[in-house]
Coordinates of C-alpha atoms in Angstrom, one line a residue:
X22 CA -0.2 0.1 0.2
X23 CA 2.8 2.5 0.4
X24 CA 3.8 4.3 -3.4
X25 CA 7.4 5.2 -3.8
X26 CA 8.8 8.6 -5.8
X27 CA 12.4 8.7 -7.5
X28 CA 13.3 12.0 -7.4
X29 CA 17.3 12.1 -8.0
X30 CA 19.6 15.7 -9.7
X31 CA 20.9 12.1 -12.1
X32 CA 19.6 13.0 -15.9
X33 CA 17.0 11.3 -18.1
X34 CA 17.9 8.5 -18.8
X35 CA 20.0 6.4 -16.0
X36 CA 16.2 7.4 -14.0
X37 CA 14.2 5.3 -15.7
X38 CA 16.8 2.6 -15.6
X39 CA 17.3 2.4 -12.6
X40 CA 12.7 2.8 -12.4
X41 CA 12.9 0.4 -14.2
X42 CA 15.4 -2.9 -12.4
X43 CA 13.3 -2.1 -9.1
X44 CA 10.4 -2.9 -11.4
X45 CA 8.7 1.0 -10.6
X46 CA 8.6 1.7 -14.5
X47 CA 7.5 -1.0 -16.9
X48 CA 9.8 -2.4 -19.5
X49 CA 9.4 -0.8 -23.3
X50 CA 6.9 2.8 -23.4
X51 CA 6.7 5.1 -20.2
X52 CA 3.0 5.4 -19.4
X53 CA 1.5 9.1 -19.6
X54 CA 3.4 11.3 -16.7
X55 CA 5.0 9.0 -14.9
X56 CA 8.5 10.2 -16.1
X57 CA 9.2 14.5 -16.0
X58 CA 12.0 16.0 -15.8
X59 CA 13.1 18.6 -13.3
X60 CA 11.8 21.9 -16.4
X61 CA 8.7 19.8 -17.2
X62 CA 8.4 19.5 -13.6
X63 CA 8.1 23.1 -12.5
X64 CA 6.0 24.2 -15.8
X65 CA 3.1 22.4 -13.9
X66 CA 0.8 24.8 -12.8
X67 CA -0.3 23.8 -9.3
X68 CA -3.7 21.9 -10.9
X69 CA -2.1 20.2 -13.3
X70 CA 0.6 18.5 -10.3
X71 CA -2.7 17.9 -8.3
X72 CA -4.0 16.1 -10.7
X73 CA -0.9 13.9 -12.1
X74 CA 1.0 13.3 -9.2
X75 CA -0.2 10.3 -8.4
X76 CA 0.7 8.7 -11.5
X77 CA 4.4 10.3 -11.0
X78 CA 6.4 8.1 -10.4
X79 CA 10.1 9.2 -11.3
X80 CA 10.9 12.4 -11.2
X81 CA 14.7 13.1 -13.0
X82 CA 16.7 16.4 -12.7
X83 CA 15.4 17.7 -10.2
X84 CA 15.8 21.1 -8.4
X85 CA 16.0 21.3 -5.1
X86 CA 12.7 23.1 -4.5
X87 CA 10.9 20.3 -6.2
X88 CA 11.0 17.7 -3.7
X89 CA 9.4 20.0 -1.2
X90 CA 6.1 20.9 -3.8
X91 CA 5.4 17.8 -4.7
X92 CA 5.6 16.7 -0.4
X93 CA 3.1 18.8 -0.5
X94 CA 1.0 18.2 -3.9
X95 CA 0.6 14.3 -2.0
X96 CA -0.5 15.9 1.4
X97 CA -3.2 17.9 -0.4
X98 CA -4.3 14.7 -2.2
X99 CA -4.2 12.7 1.6
X100 CA -1.3 11.1 1.2
X101 CA 0.8 10.4 4.3
X102 CA 4.0 11.6 3.2
X103 CA 7.8 10.4 3.9
X104 CA 10.6 11.3 2.3
X105 CA 14.6 10.1 2.0
X106 CA 17.3 12.5 1.7
X107 CA 20.7 13.0 2.9
X108 CA 22.2 16.0 1.4
X109 CA 21.3 20.1 2.8
X110 CA 19.1 20.4 0.1
X111 CA 16.8 18.1 1.2
X112 CA 16.3 18.9 4.2
X113 CA 13.2 20.9 3.2
X114 CA 11.4 17.8 2.0
X115 CA 12.4 16.4 4.6
X116 CA 10.7 19.3 7.4
X117 CA 7.2 19.0 5.5
X118 CA 7.1 15.1 4.9
X119 CA 4.8 13.9 8.2
X120 CA 8.0 11.4 8.0
X121 CA 11.4 12.3 7.2
X122 CA 14.7 10.4 6.6
X123 CA 17.7 11.1 6.5
X124 CA 20.6 8.7 5.9
X125 CA 22.8 8.2 9.5
X126 CA 26.2 7.5 7.3
X127 CA 26.0 10.0 4.1
X128 CA 24.2 12.8 5.2
X129 CA 24.7 16.1 6.4
X130 CA 23.9 17.6 10.4
X131 CA 21.1 19.6 8.3
X132 CA 19.3 16.7 6.8
X133 CA 19.6 15.3 10.5
X134 CA 17.9 17.6 12.1
X135 CA 15.5 18.2 9.8
X136 CA 14.4 14.4 9.2
X137 CA 12.2 12.5 12.2
X138 CA 13.7 9.9 12.1
X139 CA 17.2 8.3 10.8
X140 CA 18.8 5.1 9.0
X141 CA 21.8 4.3 10.9
X142 CA 23.3 1.7 8.1
X143 CA 21.4 4.0 5.3
X144 CA 19.8 1.5 3.6
X145 CA 16.0 1.7 2.2
X146 CA 15.4 -1.9 3.3
X147 CA 15.2 -0.4 7.1
X148 CA 12.3 1.6 5.8
X149 CA 10.6 -1.5 5.3
X150 CA 10.9 -2.7 8.6
X151 CA 10.3 0.0 10.4
X152 CA 7.2 0.3 8.5
X153 CA 6.4 -3.7 9.9
X154 CA 7.9 -2.9 13.2
X155 CA 5.0 0.3 13.5
X156 CA 2.1 -1.3 12.0
X157 CA 2.1 -4.4 13.8
X158 CA 2.9 -2.0 16.8
X159 CA -0.5 -0.4 16.0
X160 CA -1.7 -3.6 15.9
X161 CA -0.6 -4.7 19.2
X162 CA -2.0 -1.9 20.9
X163 CA -5.3 -2.6 18.8
X164 CA -5.1 -6.3 20.0
X165 CA -4.8 -4.3 23.7
X166 CA -8.2 -2.0 23.5
X167 CA -10.5 -5.2 22.2
X168 CA -9.0 -7.8 24.8
X169 CA -9.8 -5.1 27.9
X170 CA -13.0 -3.8 26.5
X171 CA -14.4 -6.4 26.0
X172 CA -13.5 -7.9 29.3
X173 CA -14.9 -4.3 30.8
X174 CA -17.6 -4.9 29.1
X175 CA -18.5 -8.4 31.0
X176 CA -17.1 -6.9 34.8
X177 CA -20.0 -4.3 34.0
X178 CA -22.6 -6.2 32.8
X179 CA -22.3 -8.7 35.2
X180 CA -21.8 -5.9 38.2
X181 CA -24.9 -4.0 36.9
X182 CA -27.5 -7.3 36.0
X183 CA -25.9 -8.3 39.7
X184 CA -28.6 -7.0 41.8
X185 CA -31.9 -7.7 39.3
X186 CA -31.0 -12.3 39.8
X187 CA -30.6 -12.1 43.9
X188 CA -26.8 -11.5 44.2
X189 CA -25.7 -8.1 44.7
X190 CA -21.6 -7.9 45.0
X191 CA -20.7 -11.5 42.4
X192 CA -17.1 -10.0 42.8
X193 CA -15.6 -8.1 45.3
X194 CA -13.4 -5.2 45.2
X195 CA -10.2 -7.5 46.0
X196 CA -11.5 -9.9 43.3
X197 CA -12.2 -7.2 40.2
X198 CA -8.7 -5.6 41.8
X199 CA -7.0 -8.6 40.4
X200 CA -9.6 -8.1 37.3
X201 CA -7.9 -5.2 36.9
X202 CA -4.8 -6.2 37.1
X203 CA -4.8 -8.8 34.7
X204 CA -6.5 -6.6 31.9
X205 CA -4.6 -3.5 32.2
X206 CA -0.8 -4.9 33.9
X207 CA -0.4 -8.2 32.4
X208 CA -2.7 -8.3 29.3
X209 CA -0.7 -5.1 28.3
X210 CA 2.8 -6.7 28.2
X211 CA 1.8 -9.6 26.1
X212 CA -0.2 -8.9 23.9
X213 CA 2.1 -5.4 23.4
X214 CA 4.6 -8.0 23.3
X215 CA 3.9 -10.3 20.3
X216 CA 6.4 -10.2 17.6
X217 CA 5.5 -7.9 13.5
X218 CA 4.5 -10.0 11.8
X219 CA 4.9 -9.8 7.8
X220 CA 0.8 -10.0 7.2
X221 CA 0.2 -6.2 8.6
X222 CA 2.7 -5.8 5.6
X223 CA -0.6 -6.0 3.6
X224 CA -2.9 -3.8 4.9
X225 CA -3.4 -0.4 3.3
X226 CA -1.8 2.9 5.5
X227 CA -4.2 4.4 8.1
X228 CA -5.6 8.5 7.1
X229 CA -4.0 11.3 9.2
X230 CA -5.0 13.9 10.5
X231 CA -8.4 15.4 12.0
X232 CA -10.3 12.9 9.3
X233 CA -7.8 9.3 9.8
X234 CA -8.4 6.9 10.9
X235 CA -10.2 5.9 14.1
X236 CA -7.5 3.4 16.7
X237 CA -11.5 1.7 17.6
X238 CA -12.4 -0.1 14.0
X239 CA -16.0 -1.2 13.2
X240 CA -14.6 -4.5 13.3
X241 CA -13.0 -3.7 16.7
X242 CA -16.4 -2.6 18.0
X243 CA -18.0 -5.1 16.6
X244 CA -16.3 -7.9 18.8
X245 CA -15.7 -6.0 22.2
X246 CA -19.8 -5.9 21.9
X247 CA -20.2 -9.5 20.8
X248 CA -17.8 -10.9 23.4
X249 CA -17.9 -9.0 26.1
X250 CA -22.5 -9.6 25.9
X251 CA -21.4 -13.0 25.6
X252 CA -19.4 -12.8 28.5
X253 CA -21.7 -11.3 30.5
X254 CA -25.1 -14.1 29.3
X255 CA -22.4 -16.4 30.5
X256 CA -21.5 -15.4 34.0
X257 CA -25.1 -14.7 34.6
X258 CA -26.2 -17.9 33.4
X259 CA -23.3 -19.2 36.0
X260 CA -24.6 -17.0 38.9
X261 CA -28.6 -18.1 38.6
X262 CA -26.7 -22.1 38.8
X263 CA -24.6 -21.4 41.6
X264 CA -27.2 -19.2 43.7
X265 CA -29.3 -21.2 46.1
X266 CA -32.1 -18.5 46.9
X267 CA -29.4 -15.2 45.9
X268 CA -26.8 -16.9 48.1
X269 CA -23.3 -17.8 47.5
X270 CA -22.2 -19.7 49.5
X271 CA -17.7 -19.6 49.6
X272 CA -16.7 -21.8 47.5
X273 CA -19.8 -20.4 44.8
X274 CA -17.5 -17.4 45.1
X275 CA -14.9 -18.7 43.9
X276 CA -15.6 -20.8 41.8
X277 CA -17.5 -17.8 39.6
X278 CA -14.5 -16.2 39.8
X279 CA -12.1 -18.6 38.4
X280 CA -14.9 -19.1 35.9
X281 CA -14.1 -15.2 35.3
X282 CA -10.8 -15.2 35.3
X283 CA -10.8 -18.3 32.8
X284 CA -12.9 -17.1 30.7
X285 CA -10.2 -14.0 30.0
X286 CA -7.4 -16.1 29.4
X287 CA -8.7 -18.2 26.8
X288 CA -10.4 -15.0 25.1
X289 CA -6.8 -13.5 25.4
X290 CA -5.5 -15.5 22.7
X291 CA -8.2 -15.0 20.9
X292 CA -7.2 -11.5 21.4
X293 CA -3.4 -12.4 20.3
X294 CA -4.7 -13.1 16.9
X295 CA -7.6 -10.3 16.6
X296 CA -7.2 -9.2 12.4
X297 CA -4.6 -11.7 11.4
X298 CA -6.8 -14.3 10.1
X299 CA -4.9 -16.6 11.4
X300 CA -4.7 -19.5 14.3
X301 CA -4.4 -18.4 17.6
X302 CA -1.2 -20.8 17.6
X303 CA 0.5 -19.5 14.7
X304 CA 3.9 -18.8 16.1
X305 CA 3.0 -18.9 19.7
X306 CA 6.2 -20.7 20.5
X307 CA 7.8 -16.7 19.4
X308 CA 5.8 -15.2 21.6
X309 CA 7.5 -16.6 24.9
X310 CA 6.7 -13.1 26.8
X311 CA 2.6 -13.9 25.8
X312 CA 2.9 -17.3 27.5
X313 CA 4.9 -16.1 30.7
X314 CA 2.3 -14.0 30.9
X315 CA -0.8 -17.2 30.6
X316 CA 1.0 -18.5 33.0
X317 CA 1.5 -15.7 35.1
X318 CA -2.5 -14.8 35.1
X319 CA -3.1 -19.1 35.5
X320 CA -0.8 -19.3 38.8
X321 CA -1.3 -16.2 40.5
X322 CA -5.2 -17.0 40.2
X323 CA -4.4 -20.2 41.7
X324 CA -2.4 -19.1 44.2
X325 CA -4.7 -16.3 45.5
X326 CA -7.9 -19.6 45.0
X327 CA -5.8 -21.2 47.3
X328 CA -3.9 -19.3 49.7
X329 CA -6.5 -15.7 49.5
X330 CA -8.8 -17.4 52.3
X331 CA -10.3 -14.1 53.7
X332 CA -9.1 -11.2 52.1
X333 CA -10.3 -12.6 49.1
X334 CA -13.1 -13.9 50.4
X335 CA -12.1 -17.6 49.1
X336 CA -11.6 -21.1 49.4
X337 CA -9.5 -23.7 47.9
X338 CA -10.6 -25.6 44.6
X339 CA -9.7 -29.2 43.8
X340 CA -7.8 -30.1 40.8
X341 CA -10.9 -32.2 39.9
X342 CA -12.9 -28.0 39.9
X343 CA -10.3 -26.4 38.0
X344 CA -10.4 -29.5 35.0
X345 CA -14.0 -28.6 34.8
X346 CA -13.9 -24.9 34.6
X347 CA -11.2 -25.1 32.3
X348 CA -13.0 -27.4 30.1
X349 CA -16.1 -25.2 30.6
X350 CA -14.5 -21.8 29.7
X351 CA -12.3 -23.5 26.6
X352 CA -15.3 -23.1 24.3
X353 CA -14.4 -19.2 24.0
X354 CA -10.9 -20.2 22.3
X355 CA -12.6 -23.4 20.3
X356 CA -15.6 -21.0 18.2
X357 CA -12.8 -18.3 18.3
X358 CA -10.9 -21.0 16.2
X359 CA -13.5 -22.2 13.8
X360 CA -14.3 -18.4 13.5
X361 CA -10.7 -17.6 11.8
X362 CA -11.2 -20.3 9.9
X363 CA -14.7 -20.4 8.2
X364 CA -12.3 -16.5 8.2
X365 CA -9.5 -18.1 6.3
X366 CA -11.7 -19.9 3.7
X367 CA -14.0 -17.3 2.6
X368 CA -10.7 -15.1 2.3
X369 CA -9.3 -18.3 0.2
X370 CA -12.1 -18.4 -2.4

């Protein structure tokens, strides 16, 4: 989704040959408006430039102010513009671009000062890696938001509906603090540390400015509310089964508390796979931080339930109960895997 344009002081033939070698220009006859010289570019009116700027691929014999003019035209067309340069003449364009990238080895100090990013190895491949990392980090943030808000919807839903089904406090204050710790700290560490994937390079660039893309997309909102409402309904059903004439014993509360946390554990796997179109277990062994956080949450839950006592209003659960809770909550992940498999098959077709 990133368009490349060459702006060079070299002559027309050299610029065209480089464009062909890198696949920017086709062999044989050149497309209309794809290649211009600095003189031709300077003769264009502002409107003519706006009309043809998307088609321009190579600008040869460029003058110092051609780059800033090209940057401004692309920005007026709504593009996010990155400029690479190494010389003092490149400074205005580097400064006006949304992202200025200067060369760390051959670049002048003026170019470095005007840029946002300095390429220490002067390699164009580093720009590609930066795009991959930037998009992956943004997607990881979106995954965390989906996970956190899904839990929030479920927690608020069960807290609001609890009194209507005869259970004023299904989760105690200390239990909610542990749930919040899972949502905020542990989940952020697990999902933000996911390694970058080349699949993000198939995404389209996001819009910027006042009309830019909101971080919560429509698919995210659907997932948040669908998951949150489903969890709320499931948790209300569990409360109705557990309670006895509106009363919940400490064992019932321990069971419900553990059930709630295990739902989030499996849901974290769904959040990991969100927007990837792949299984939650794809590259799982490369996501060591994610696995450590999952183990920390389960281990912490076991310690709290086993040794928390009056502080957490819990009693120890047997191994059979732990296995039962895990089995009952695992369909959250299984249904997610089935949905991703169906979506992947539709995409292939």
